[in-house]
Amino acid sequence: MPLMLLACCVLATSASQSRVLVLMDEPSLAETHSRFLGGLRAQGHDLDVQPIDAASLRLVRWGDWIYDKLVILGGRKGLGGALDVALVLQFFDAGHDVILALDPAAGPELRELASELGVDVDAAEARVLDHSAYDGALAATAHDVVHADVSVGLNRHVFPAGIHGPVLFSGAGLSVSPESSTAFVALNAGPTAYGGEPGKAVTVARLAGRGVGLVALIQARNNARAAVTASLDLLSDAFFSAQAISPEGKSLGSSANEAAVDALARWALSQRGVLIVRSVSHRVVGGEVEPERYRVKDEVEFSVRIDRLTDGEVAPYAAEDVQVELTMLDPHVRATLTHDGAGTFSARVTAPDAYGVFKWVLSYRRRGLTGLELSRTVPIRPFAHDEYERFIFQAYPYYGSIFSLMAAFLATGAAFLYTK
Amino acid sequence: MALLFLHIQSVLSVSDIHLTVEDGEGVVLASHTILRGATLEDALTLEKGCSLKASFKPVLGSQSTMFLPQQAFLRVDSPSGTATVAVAARPSKAGDALIATAGHSALAAQLAPGPTRLSLVLGDASLPLGLEAVLGTLVLGQPAPGRGYKAPVLGPLPEIQHRHRQPERRANPLAPLTALGGVLALGAAFLLALPARLGANLKGFPAGGRAGLAALGFHAALAATLGTLALFWLRLTLLQTLPALGALGLVVNGTGRALAATRAPAAGGRKKAE
């Protein structure tokens, strides 16, 4: 039975087994960002902290990847050792996750890496400024520590519990093409924010309002994930423990940076929002399971079992928008699968009355979830000669004429031979 | 659409705001003046090829001289607020106002056609608070083909139901029934006419003995041959039918010869008599 199962889902990896290479622009970042690194360890990752420009840096040895994930806290220094942008992209293309946190004044190499991931970082001298939603304690004069907009547009797969509290940000803005199907902005600036040089008037509004991205996430077609931000302060201990103050001087409570960064890191390192396909099957209703071929107009059923991984727990996935297509060059049938609440999605369709080599194709891509690309090949044959309508009412005169001819032949023969 | 005028407490304010819509050749198609603290009563429409120009004068407190803030944007937001296009305002040639010009093509590249929210955003690092003023509704016209905003399709697609071929139209059942009746009637009429009109009879059927057996066998085998053909049409395969036909053919041949032999002397006697 010709089986062509193309499952591009990411299987759950035991968090305790993943080796993470953490590259730091300055050794002091290990102290100023200790809570961020502690959070990664608490998620079960085994961290290997190295200077970003170390001569001994390697990602691959004898054709095998040494690490599972990569975290870069980058600044002006470029990648050292055997690392360069091309190798990091190869690492990403091989299905490994990357977190890229840049200092706003980061060098061209790291900016190029961000750009290759689909995220454009604002100019080196630009910062995210907001004269109406800045932090009254940390940015009273420059207005360059802003409060992120957490009121609308948070992806529920990245932030399942939402964000309860202000998120402080100081750095450069990001832009992602609105037409991108892989990259999206997970955390935006407020409607009055913009990207500009502190203290200088803006003559061209490159980034403005909710178009200013603070954290961008990438879900690649091979289900590798990346997170990009142009702020090291977002992940710093100082911002984790800061008390947010409004421009009017009113206390807004503790910052929610730690919770937000934890959620972003969990998503970026494939610990939540991961879909797992357990089984795929198709059958003729009332007939055998996964037959060699269907017949035209057969009633057929496709079913798939999908689970979802969230923070180490696997649960049945439930959604109303999973679709399957029966395709031969173009989709002949597209049906929405219904689920039974236990993760099994199924749909019944009538095989089209066109014969050839068809494929069941399930292509499911949603923001914040890993993509599913499954296909099963199943030929559809036409009716056999004995499967058509046997007797046609309109042909009864012909049937009658043949039998009456037979009777007349016998009678005529007998009459001819025996008439006296 | 009536929208609230959102005015964050700020020392910044603006004079009356003048909005004009111009076509590609600079001809003014529409002109509105928004008084301090007001919004547009009716939605403003911006069609393909046109541009929107906003002219205003920011002032500080009760001063009359123009203040140049670091941020002076004309902002257009989608209804959901998820997409934004902003245009920075620049000082006019006379230096007495700030002018922001937004072209339809630049807006349509990032915003879907339809109603959008038009706002003015001002701010400066030297001031404690900026100013955000909603001006009203701007309706974006359809963009040129192939140039509009295209959101990625990351949602369910329209369902496709295969349209099966319709069965061929058949004749009204009355016609074949009538034809069948005619055919059967003709057959019956022929069978009745044979004895009635043509004088056919079976008086010459052999009474018994070898001739009788041969005659019975011959006609039975003929009937069986026709029956086998009918069975082949209904149920049998060729491989099942051919041997049966072969066997029946042998019977027809044998019994036919025997029957012909029994009738030959009578035929020879008639010839001699002639």
XYZ file of C-alpha atoms in Angstrom:
694
model
C 0.000 0.000 0.000
C 1.613 3.159 -1.159
C 2.024 5.220 1.972
C 3.465 8.700 1.866
C 3.213 10.162 5.326
C 4.937 13.550 5.506
C 4.640 14.413 9.192
C 6.425 17.666 9.937
C 5.238 17.895 13.530
C 7.712 18.370 16.346
C 7.681 15.569 18.852
C 7.829 16.490 22.483
C 11.373 16.609 23.667
C 12.020 15.983 27.246
C 13.008 19.436 28.525
C 15.607 18.008 30.813
C 17.562 16.677 27.841
C 17.959 19.820 25.753
C 21.372 21.405 25.644
C 21.321 25.151 25.216
C 24.275 27.243 24.144
C 24.017 30.719 25.653
C 26.251 33.336 24.042
C 26.854 36.575 25.914
C 28.269 39.815 24.656
C 29.703 40.648 28.087
C 30.419 38.330 31.034
C 28.517 40.730 33.275
C 25.296 39.725 31.556
C 25.409 36.446 33.476
C 24.818 38.474 36.645
C 22.518 41.172 35.303
C 20.361 38.531 33.621
C 20.687 35.803 36.231
C 16.942 35.437 36.705
C 16.404 34.940 32.986
C 19.090 32.247 32.914
C 17.683 30.738 36.099
C 14.296 30.595 34.460
C 15.732 28.653 31.543
C 17.359 26.207 33.941
C 14.090 25.880 35.830
C 12.430 24.918 32.545
C 14.801 21.964 32.446
C 17.427 23.194 29.978
C 21.088 22.442 30.393
C 22.862 25.763 29.772
C 26.369 26.199 28.466
C 27.231 29.890 28.857
C 30.009 31.140 26.586
C 31.333 34.518 25.427
C 29.900 35.360 22.039
C 33.305 35.929 20.492
C 35.082 32.924 22.016
C 37.478 31.327 19.563
C 36.490 27.817 20.611
C 32.812 28.157 19.812
C 31.309 25.324 17.811
C 27.800 24.235 17.021
C 28.584 21.089 15.094
C 31.118 18.338 15.530
C 31.653 15.562 13.019
C 28.346 16.357 11.368
C 26.305 16.237 14.576
C 24.847 19.249 16.270
C 26.356 19.686 19.699
C 23.504 21.750 21.063
C 19.720 21.625 20.755
C 18.946 25.313 21.231
C 20.791 28.593 20.958
C 20.336 31.759 23.013
C 22.224 34.890 22.000
C 22.427 37.954 24.245
C 24.260 40.024 21.687
C 25.771 43.455 21.470
C 28.468 45.023 19.364
C 30.651 41.919 19.215
C 30.274 39.503 16.377
C 30.049 35.725 16.481
C 33.315 34.012 17.230
C 34.890 30.633 16.711
C 33.245 28.531 14.038
C 29.990 30.413 14.335
C 28.705 32.768 11.736
C 25.301 33.797 10.431
C 25.229 31.015 7.853
C 25.928 28.322 10.445
C 23.318 29.677 12.829
C 20.803 29.641 9.979
C 21.792 26.074 9.167
C 21.223 25.268 12.816
C 17.786 26.862 12.595
C 16.986 25.128 9.321
C 17.867 21.835 10.979
C 14.927 22.384 13.320
C 16.669 23.913 16.339
C 15.252 26.855 18.232
C 16.976 30.208 18.614
C 16.440 33.144 20.972
C 18.104 36.325 19.781
C 18.183 39.275 22.174
C 20.153 42.208 20.833
C 21.440 45.342 22.339
C 19.960 48.212 20.269
C 23.509 49.118 19.223
C 24.212 45.567 18.046
C 26.635 45.056 15.212
C 25.722 44.300 11.581
C 26.270 40.548 11.913
C 23.547 40.040 14.502
C 21.258 42.436 12.683
C 21.760 40.376 9.560
C 20.857 37.260 11.517
C 17.632 38.895 12.665
C 16.889 39.972 9.118
C 17.424 36.451 7.791
C 14.912 35.250 10.363
C 12.370 37.684 8.933
C 12.630 40.496 11.474
C 13.996 43.947 10.729
C 15.606 45.820 13.605
C 15.357 49.592 13.654
C 18.462 51.705 13.103
C 21.290 51.522 15.634
C 20.640 54.956 17.088
C 16.856 54.519 17.193
C 14.914 53.619 20.289
C 11.286 52.947 21.042
C 9.912 56.190 22.473
C 6.487 56.904 23.858
C 5.650 60.312 25.262
C 2.338 59.093 26.657
C 3.137 55.616 27.980
C 6.669 55.796 29.317
C 7.828 54.669 32.709
C 7.779 57.626 35.076
C 10.597 56.229 37.227
C 13.081 54.894 34.683
C 12.523 57.271 31.759
C 11.196 60.522 33.107
C 13.427 62.610 30.864
C 14.137 60.548 27.771
C 10.800 58.627 27.542
C 12.741 55.633 26.223
C 11.491 53.030 28.707
C 7.990 52.292 27.532
C 5.112 50.185 28.695
C 4.210 47.480 26.203
C 0.627 47.199 25.028
C -0.694 44.046 26.679
C -4.358 44.919 26.365
C -5.089 43.497 22.914
C -3.662 41.120 20.368
C -1.764 38.745 22.672
C -1.434 35.339 21.055
C -3.200 32.850 23.325
C -0.837 30.047 22.393
C 2.184 32.102 23.496
C 0.526 33.692 26.511
C -2.181 31.229 27.581
C -2.596 32.985 30.918
C -2.318 36.456 29.408
C -0.078 39.141 30.903
C -1.251 40.684 34.115
C 0.789 43.774 34.708
C 2.910 46.279 32.850
C 5.827 45.071 30.754
C 8.773 47.476 30.621
C 10.819 47.762 27.457
C 13.887 49.752 26.550
C 15.490 49.181 23.205
C 14.942 49.371 19.483
C 11.782 48.545 17.632
C 11.228 45.622 15.294
C 9.205 45.408 12.157
C 7.731 42.303 10.591
C 6.029 42.215 7.238
C 2.275 41.924 7.792
C 2.202 39.463 4.900
C 4.663 37.108 6.548
C 3.243 33.691 7.298
C 6.124 32.664 9.562
C 7.022 35.751 11.625
C 4.670 37.737 13.799
C 4.921 40.319 16.542
C 4.137 38.857 19.947
C 4.511 42.024 21.986
C 3.690 45.471 20.626
C 4.327 48.963 21.783
C 1.378 51.202 22.586
C -0.557 53.261 20.060
C 1.418 56.437 20.786
C 4.884 54.820 20.543
C 7.309 55.312 17.706
C 10.862 54.511 16.707
C 13.150 57.490 16.764
C 16.317 58.978 18.175
C 15.903 60.289 21.721
C 15.898 64.057 21.792
C 15.507 64.447 18.027
C 12.412 65.321 16.056
C 11.052 62.631 13.799
C 10.779 63.553 10.161
C 9.906 60.114 8.806
C 7.593 57.794 10.782
C 9.225 54.458 10.006
C 7.750 52.651 12.966
C 4.735 53.941 14.816
C 1.926 52.843 17.069
C 1.169 49.163 17.320
C 3.374 48.641 14.291
C 6.366 48.938 16.616
C 7.270 45.394 17.547
C 9.018 44.750 20.821
C 9.315 40.969 20.561
C 8.904 39.048 17.323
C 8.411 35.312 17.081
C 9.123 33.069 14.135
C 7.518 29.689 13.481
C 9.381 28.330 10.475
C 7.976 25.814 8.044
C 10.204 23.127 9.510
C 8.676 23.984 12.913
C 11.874 25.483 14.273
C 11.137 28.525 16.396
C 12.920 31.762 17.051
C 12.344 34.798 19.224
C 13.924 38.148 18.442
C 14.007 41.269 20.542
C 16.212 44.346 20.333
C 16.380 44.884 24.065
C 18.595 43.245 26.631
C 16.898 45.229 29.382
C 13.635 43.387 28.742
C 15.300 40.241 30.092
C 17.304 41.922 32.838
C 16.957 41.417 36.569
C 16.482 45.153 36.983
C 13.369 45.154 34.807
C 12.122 41.904 36.330
C 12.070 43.489 39.767
C 11.123 47.041 38.767
C 7.994 48.799 39.960
C 6.197 50.342 37.001
C 5.208 53.984 37.347
C 2.886 55.794 34.948
C 3.885 59.153 33.376
C 1.634 60.880 35.896
C 3.570 59.264 38.752
C 0.961 56.664 39.641
C 2.163 53.206 40.662
C 1.152 50.472 38.224
C 2.452 47.590 40.324
C 5.330 45.236 39.800
C 6.462 44.732 36.268
C 5.287 41.573 34.545
C 8.542 41.215 32.602
C 9.559 37.956 34.232
C 6.241 36.254 33.496
C 6.151 37.596 29.946
C 9.745 36.587 29.197
C 9.145 33.170 30.723
C 6.131 32.646 28.442
C 8.067 33.850 25.411
C 11.030 31.602 26.216
C 8.811 28.580 26.750
C 7.189 29.132 23.384
C 10.453 29.865 21.602
C 12.073 26.716 23.002
C 9.141 24.544 21.879
C 7.640 23.840 25.250
C 4.167 25.069 24.483
C 2.016 25.370 21.427
C 3.438 22.149 19.982
C 1.061 19.874 18.101
C 1.779 16.160 17.907
C 0.115 13.827 15.442
C -0.457 10.425 16.999
C -2.174 8.576 14.200
C -3.623 9.082 10.741
C -6.042 6.759 9.024
C -8.615 6.686 6.259
C -11.210 4.141 5.262
C -14.205 3.424 3.115
C -17.287 3.768 5.305
C -18.569 0.281 5.871
C -15.472 -1.158 4.238
C -11.856 -1.858 4.935
C -9.475 0.511 6.681
C -6.828 2.096 4.440
C -7.771 0.214 1.267
C -5.469 0.159 -1.729
C -7.809 2.382 -3.646
C -11.188 3.986 -3.490
C -13.913 3.806 -6.073
C -15.624 6.860 -7.493
C -18.481 8.026 -5.255
C -17.436 5.875 -2.314
C -18.271 7.317 1.085
C -14.841 7.714 2.707
C -13.650 8.896 6.069
C -10.389 10.526 7.153
C -9.350 10.689 10.786
C -6.339 11.985 12.652
C -5.417 12.081 16.301
C -3.709 15.317 17.423
C -2.332 16.096 20.850
C -0.894 19.311 22.170
C 2.148 19.814 24.356
C 2.022 22.587 26.931
C 4.809 22.929 29.473
C 5.567 19.234 29.512
C 1.956 18.072 29.594
C 0.337 16.403 26.630
C -3.401 16.847 26.224
C -5.836 16.213 23.365
C -6.028 19.139 20.976
C -9.386 20.721 20.269
C -10.117 23.147 17.460
C -12.876 23.864 14.995
C -10.710 24.893 12.064
C -8.722 21.787 11.123
C -9.343 20.955 7.482
C -8.431 18.137 5.144
C -8.352 18.141 1.369
C -8.712 15.389 -1.182
C -6.403 16.630 -3.870
C -5.307 15.714 -7.323
C -3.329 18.704 -8.564
C -6.062 20.912 -7.083
C -8.283 20.176 -4.133
C -11.451 18.450 -5.248
C -12.859 18.304 -1.748
C -12.050 20.408 1.315
C -13.815 19.512 4.536
C -13.575 20.725 8.105
C -12.775 17.974 10.569
C -14.939 17.580 13.639
C -13.323 16.477 16.870
C -14.666 14.258 19.602
C -13.058 16.125 22.475
C -10.437 13.407 22.868
C -8.143 14.700 20.147
C -9.552 12.637 17.274
C -10.564 14.674 14.257
C -12.566 13.089 11.468
C -14.493 13.987 8.349
C -16.622 12.023 5.891
C -16.739 12.943 2.245
C -17.900 11.363 -0.991
C -15.046 10.424 -3.289
C -15.227 12.670 -6.334
C -16.250 11.189 -9.645
C -12.852 11.835 -11.177
C -10.395 8.997 -11.163
C -6.669 9.244 -10.704
C -4.077 9.426 -7.968
C -5.437 11.541 -5.131
C -3.919 12.587 -1.851
C -5.446 13.303 1.497
C -3.684 16.514 2.482
C -3.880 18.053 5.909
C -2.053 21.373 6.063
C -2.604 23.187 9.326
C -0.695 26.385 10.100
C -1.833 28.758 12.791
C 0.053 31.554 14.544
C 1.562 30.276 17.736
C 1.217 26.572 16.904
C 3.541 24.196 15.145
C 2.514 23.447 11.611
C 1.155 20.122 10.484
C 1.739 18.829 6.961
C 0.379 15.343 6.372
C -0.510 13.508 3.234
C -1.649 10.045 2.288
C -1.846 8.878 -1.292
C -4.896 6.926 -2.373
C -5.878 6.239 -5.978
C -9.508 6.469 -7.003
C -10.674 4.058 -9.677
C -13.709 4.402 -11.932
C -16.673 2.043 -11.849
C -15.942 -1.524 -13.025
C -17.963 -2.747 -15.979
C -20.296 -4.637 -13.666
C -20.831 -1.743 -11.254
C -22.946 0.341 -13.551
C -26.729 0.260 -13.558
C -27.542 -3.247 -14.801
C -30.951 -2.855 -16.312
C -32.241 0.379 -17.697
C -35.962 0.818 -17.676
C -35.866 2.688 -20.949
C -34.232 -0.376 -22.616
C -37.070 -2.765 -21.719
C -38.505 -2.622 -25.272
C -35.156 -3.970 -26.528
C -35.119 -6.721 -23.935
C -38.694 -7.600 -24.877
C -37.911 -7.647 -28.577
C -35.043 -10.128 -28.086
C -37.115 -12.549 -26.057
C -40.042 -12.280 -28.429
C -37.611 -12.964 -31.292
C -36.406 -16.121 -29.541
C -39.970 -17.333 -29.022
C -40.903 -16.551 -32.603
C -37.822 -18.407 -33.881
C -38.702 -21.556 -31.970
C -42.359 -21.395 -33.000
C -41.551 -20.708 -36.650
C -39.082 -23.589 -36.762
C -41.533 -26.017 -35.282
C -44.347 -24.802 -37.515
C -42.149 -25.097 -40.596
C -41.078 -28.643 -39.775
C -44.322 -30.134 -38.544
C -47.174 -28.313 -40.274
C -49.397 -30.666 -42.316
C -19.467 57.737 13.042
C -19.310 59.610 16.323
C -16.051 58.947 18.135
C -14.881 60.218 21.473
C -12.300 62.966 21.423
C -9.526 61.490 23.516
C -7.425 64.183 25.098
C -4.803 63.079 27.541
C -4.111 65.816 30.038
C -1.208 67.599 28.434
C 0.242 71.076 28.138
C 0.363 70.441 24.412
C -2.602 71.365 22.309
C -3.326 72.112 18.681
C -5.114 74.887 16.920
C -7.893 74.127 14.495
C -6.978 71.236 12.246
C -7.486 71.588 8.533
C -8.017 68.407 6.540
C -8.053 68.405 2.749
C -8.359 65.608 0.253
C -6.568 66.263 -3.028
C -6.390 64.243 -6.198
C -3.184 63.390 -8.003
C -3.047 66.821 -9.663
C -3.493 68.799 -6.482
C -7.168 69.630 -7.018
C -8.948 69.878 -3.672
C -11.802 67.388 -3.567
C -12.865 67.894 0.038
C -11.924 70.242 2.832
C -12.808 70.157 6.518
C -11.814 72.195 9.526
C -11.933 70.520 12.898
C -12.351 73.023 15.641
C -10.436 72.642 18.828
C -11.819 69.702 20.775
C -14.143 68.481 18.015
C -14.118 65.581 15.564
C -15.254 65.087 12.009
C -19.017 64.856 11.782
C -18.986 62.754 8.641
C -16.454 60.214 7.520
C -13.793 61.423 5.154
C -13.241 59.356 2.017
C -9.863 58.809 0.404
C -10.003 57.156 -2.990
C -7.280 55.664 -5.087
C -4.825 58.260 -6.378
C -5.771 60.845 -3.774
C -3.921 62.112 -0.750
C -4.973 63.475 2.621
C -3.296 66.576 3.957
C -3.560 67.657 7.573
C -2.440 71.085 8.663
C -2.299 72.132 12.309
C -0.373 74.289 14.708
C 0.830 72.789 18.016
C 1.043 75.205 20.889
C 2.154 74.978 24.478
C -0.391 75.987 27.051
C -1.757 79.434 26.313
C 1.092 80.505 24.057
C 0.265 81.499 20.504
C 3.624 80.701 18.924
C 4.001 77.321 17.283
C 5.790 74.629 19.252
C 7.723 72.005 17.325
C 7.352 68.704 19.166
C 9.691 65.791 18.520
C 6.731 63.625 17.555
C 3.969 64.986 15.348
C 2.196 62.174 13.562
C -0.949 61.818 11.550
C -1.925 58.275 12.361
C -4.381 55.958 10.632
C -5.428 52.813 12.491
C -7.404 49.798 11.376
C -10.739 49.336 13.218
C -9.249 46.537 15.343
C -6.207 48.662 16.134
C -3.808 45.951 15.035
C -2.480 47.799 11.989
C -1.189 51.361 11.957
C 0.244 53.745 9.406
C 1.736 56.992 10.609
C 2.972 59.987 8.697
C 5.324 62.487 10.288
C 4.320 66.123 9.952
C 6.831 68.686 8.727
C 6.875 72.443 9.091
C 5.174 74.308 6.270
C 7.179 76.655 4.030
C 5.914 79.627 5.953
C 6.822 77.911 9.183
C 3.474 78.638 10.815
C 2.001 75.152 10.781
C 2.862 71.514 10.562
C 1.678 69.588 7.519
C 1.301 65.843 7.224
C 0.404 64.270 3.888
C -0.765 60.663 3.574
C -1.185 59.128 0.128
C -3.850 56.511 -0.535
C -1.371 53.986 -1.911
C 0.811 54.142 1.213
C -2.211 53.603 3.437
C -3.764 50.875 1.285
C -0.523 48.904 1.305
C -0.918 48.222 4.991
C -4.588 48.757 5.752
C -7.613 46.988 4.376
C -10.098 49.181 2.462
C -12.968 50.512 4.499
C -13.342 52.678 7.596
C -10.239 53.511 9.595
C -9.580 55.788 12.544
C -7.748 59.056 11.963
C -5.744 60.496 14.865
C -3.166 63.090 15.670
C -0.313 62.117 18.007
C 2.057 64.700 19.421
C 4.771 64.334 22.009
C 8.051 65.668 23.236
C 10.568 64.373 25.755
C 10.636 67.764 27.469
C 6.939 67.580 28.256
C 5.411 65.300 30.894
C 2.706 63.963 28.577
C 1.973 63.729 24.907
C -1.272 64.412 23.092
C -3.425 61.880 21.258
C -6.458 63.298 19.481
C -8.916 61.209 17.479
C -10.064 63.257 14.518
C -12.715 60.989 13.024
C -13.234 58.272 10.465
C -11.332 57.967 7.231
C -12.757 55.593 4.654
C -10.109 54.083 2.429
C -11.150 53.352 -1.120
C -10.239 50.192 -3.004
C -6.618 50.060 -4.048
C -5.313 49.478 -7.546
C -5.466 45.778 -8.509
C -2.576 43.843 -7.027
C -1.446 46.691 -4.834
C -3.580 46.389 -1.770
C -2.859 44.923 1.602
C -2.770 41.150 1.634
C -2.940 39.390 4.946
C -1.393 35.944 5.105
C -3.959 33.202 5.001
C -3.418 31.394 8.273
C -6.946 30.380 8.891
C -9.471 27.941 7.527
C -10.136 28.115 3.803
C -13.585 27.924 2.232
C -14.910 24.393 2.080
C -15.065 22.715 -1.313
C -17.787 20.248 -2.113
C -17.267 18.273 -5.254
C -20.089 18.679 -7.719
C -20.823 15.199 -8.892
C -21.946 14.629 -12.447
C -25.683 14.583 -12.774
C -27.117 11.290 -14.066
C -28.026 11.402 -17.741
C -31.538 12.480 -18.401
C -33.725 9.504 -19.193
C -36.871 9.390 -21.271
C -40.256 9.530 -19.658
C -41.153 5.960 -18.490
C -44.394 6.116 -20.443
C -42.540 5.930 -23.765
C -40.582 2.703 -23.089
C -43.611 1.110 -21.474
C -45.649 1.849 -24.548
C -42.905 0.541 -26.804
C -42.597 -2.614 -24.703
C -46.295 -3.154 -24.935
C -46.132 -2.717 -28.697
C -43.251 -5.158 -29.066
C -44.885 -7.814 -26.926
C -48.182 -7.297 -28.701
C -46.514 -7.789 -32.071
C -44.852 -10.961 -30.831
C -48.071 -12.302 -29.449
C -49.915 -11.385 -32.623
C -47.358 -13.291 -34.691
C -47.626 -16.360 -32.478
C -51.420 -16.221 -32.733
C -51.408 -15.581 -36.479
C -49.200 -18.569 -37.150
C -51.953 -21.111 -36.543
C -54.903 -18.827 -37.101
C -54.018 -17.187 -40.393
C -51.182 -19.308 -41.793
C -52.582 -22.655 -40.739
C -49.500 -23.683 -38.797
C -49.907 -26.831 -36.697
C -47.900 -29.607 -35.110
C -49.705 -32.501 -36.691
C -46.477 -33.657 -38.273
C -44.655 -33.896 -34.973
C -43.311 -37.426 -34.636
C -45.522 -39.463 -32.369
C -42.810 -41.441 -30.685
C -39.896 -43.665 -31.127
C -36.592 -42.480 -32.400
C -38.002 -39.635 -34.457
C -39.997 -38.297 -31.553
C -37.029 -38.351 -29.266
C -34.865 -36.679 -31.860
C -37.453 -33.958 -32.430
C -37.884 -33.321 -28.716
C -34.162 -33.270 -28.152
C -33.550 -30.959 -31.105
C -36.066 -28.333 -30.092
C -35.188 -28.613 -26.402
C -31.516 -28.099 -27.225
C -32.374 -25.078 -29.368
C -34.436 -23.622 -26.537
C -31.607 -24.374 -24.099
C -29.129 -22.624 -26.386
C -31.262 -19.497 -26.435
C -31.716 -19.799 -22.669
C -27.967 -20.082 -22.169
C -27.468 -16.897 -24.160
C -30.056 -15.219 -21.952
C -28.284 -16.524 -18.824
C -24.963 -15.247 -20.179
C -26.523 -11.816 -20.507
C -27.910 -11.979 -16.987
C -25.376 -13.792 -14.898
C -22.786 -16.053 -16.483
C -19.288 -15.296 -17.666
C -17.937 -16.144 -21.091
C -15.835 -18.948 -19.703
C -18.928 -20.498 -18.185
C -21.083 -19.977 -21.272
C -18.849 -21.257 -24.049
C -18.558 -24.848 -22.761
C -22.331 -24.987 -22.252
C -22.903 -23.665 -25.741
C -20.423 -26.178 -27.075
C -22.199 -29.041 -25.393
C -25.594 -27.847 -26.491
C -24.287 -27.387 -29.997
C -23.270 -31.037 -30.111
C -26.742 -32.046 -28.917
C -28.391 -29.827 -31.530
C -26.153 -31.285 -34.202
C -26.823 -34.919 -33.198
C -30.516 -34.600 -32.671
C -30.905 -32.436 -35.747
C -29.209 -35.037 -37.954
C -31.340 -37.755 -36.436
C -34.459 -35.690 -37.008
C -33.452 -34.874 -40.556
C -32.780 -38.584 -41.223
C -36.239 -39.565 -40.012
C -37.826 -36.983 -42.289
C -35.675 -37.750 -45.326
C -37.571 -40.864 -46.542
C -40.880 -38.934 -46.513
C -39.273 -36.109 -48.511
C -37.681 -38.589 -50.963
C -41.112 -40.345 -51.458
C -42.821 -37.026 -52.355
C -40.121 -36.300 -54.929
C -40.539 -39.720 -56.501
C -44.273 -39.233 -56.571
C -43.735 -35.908 -58.466
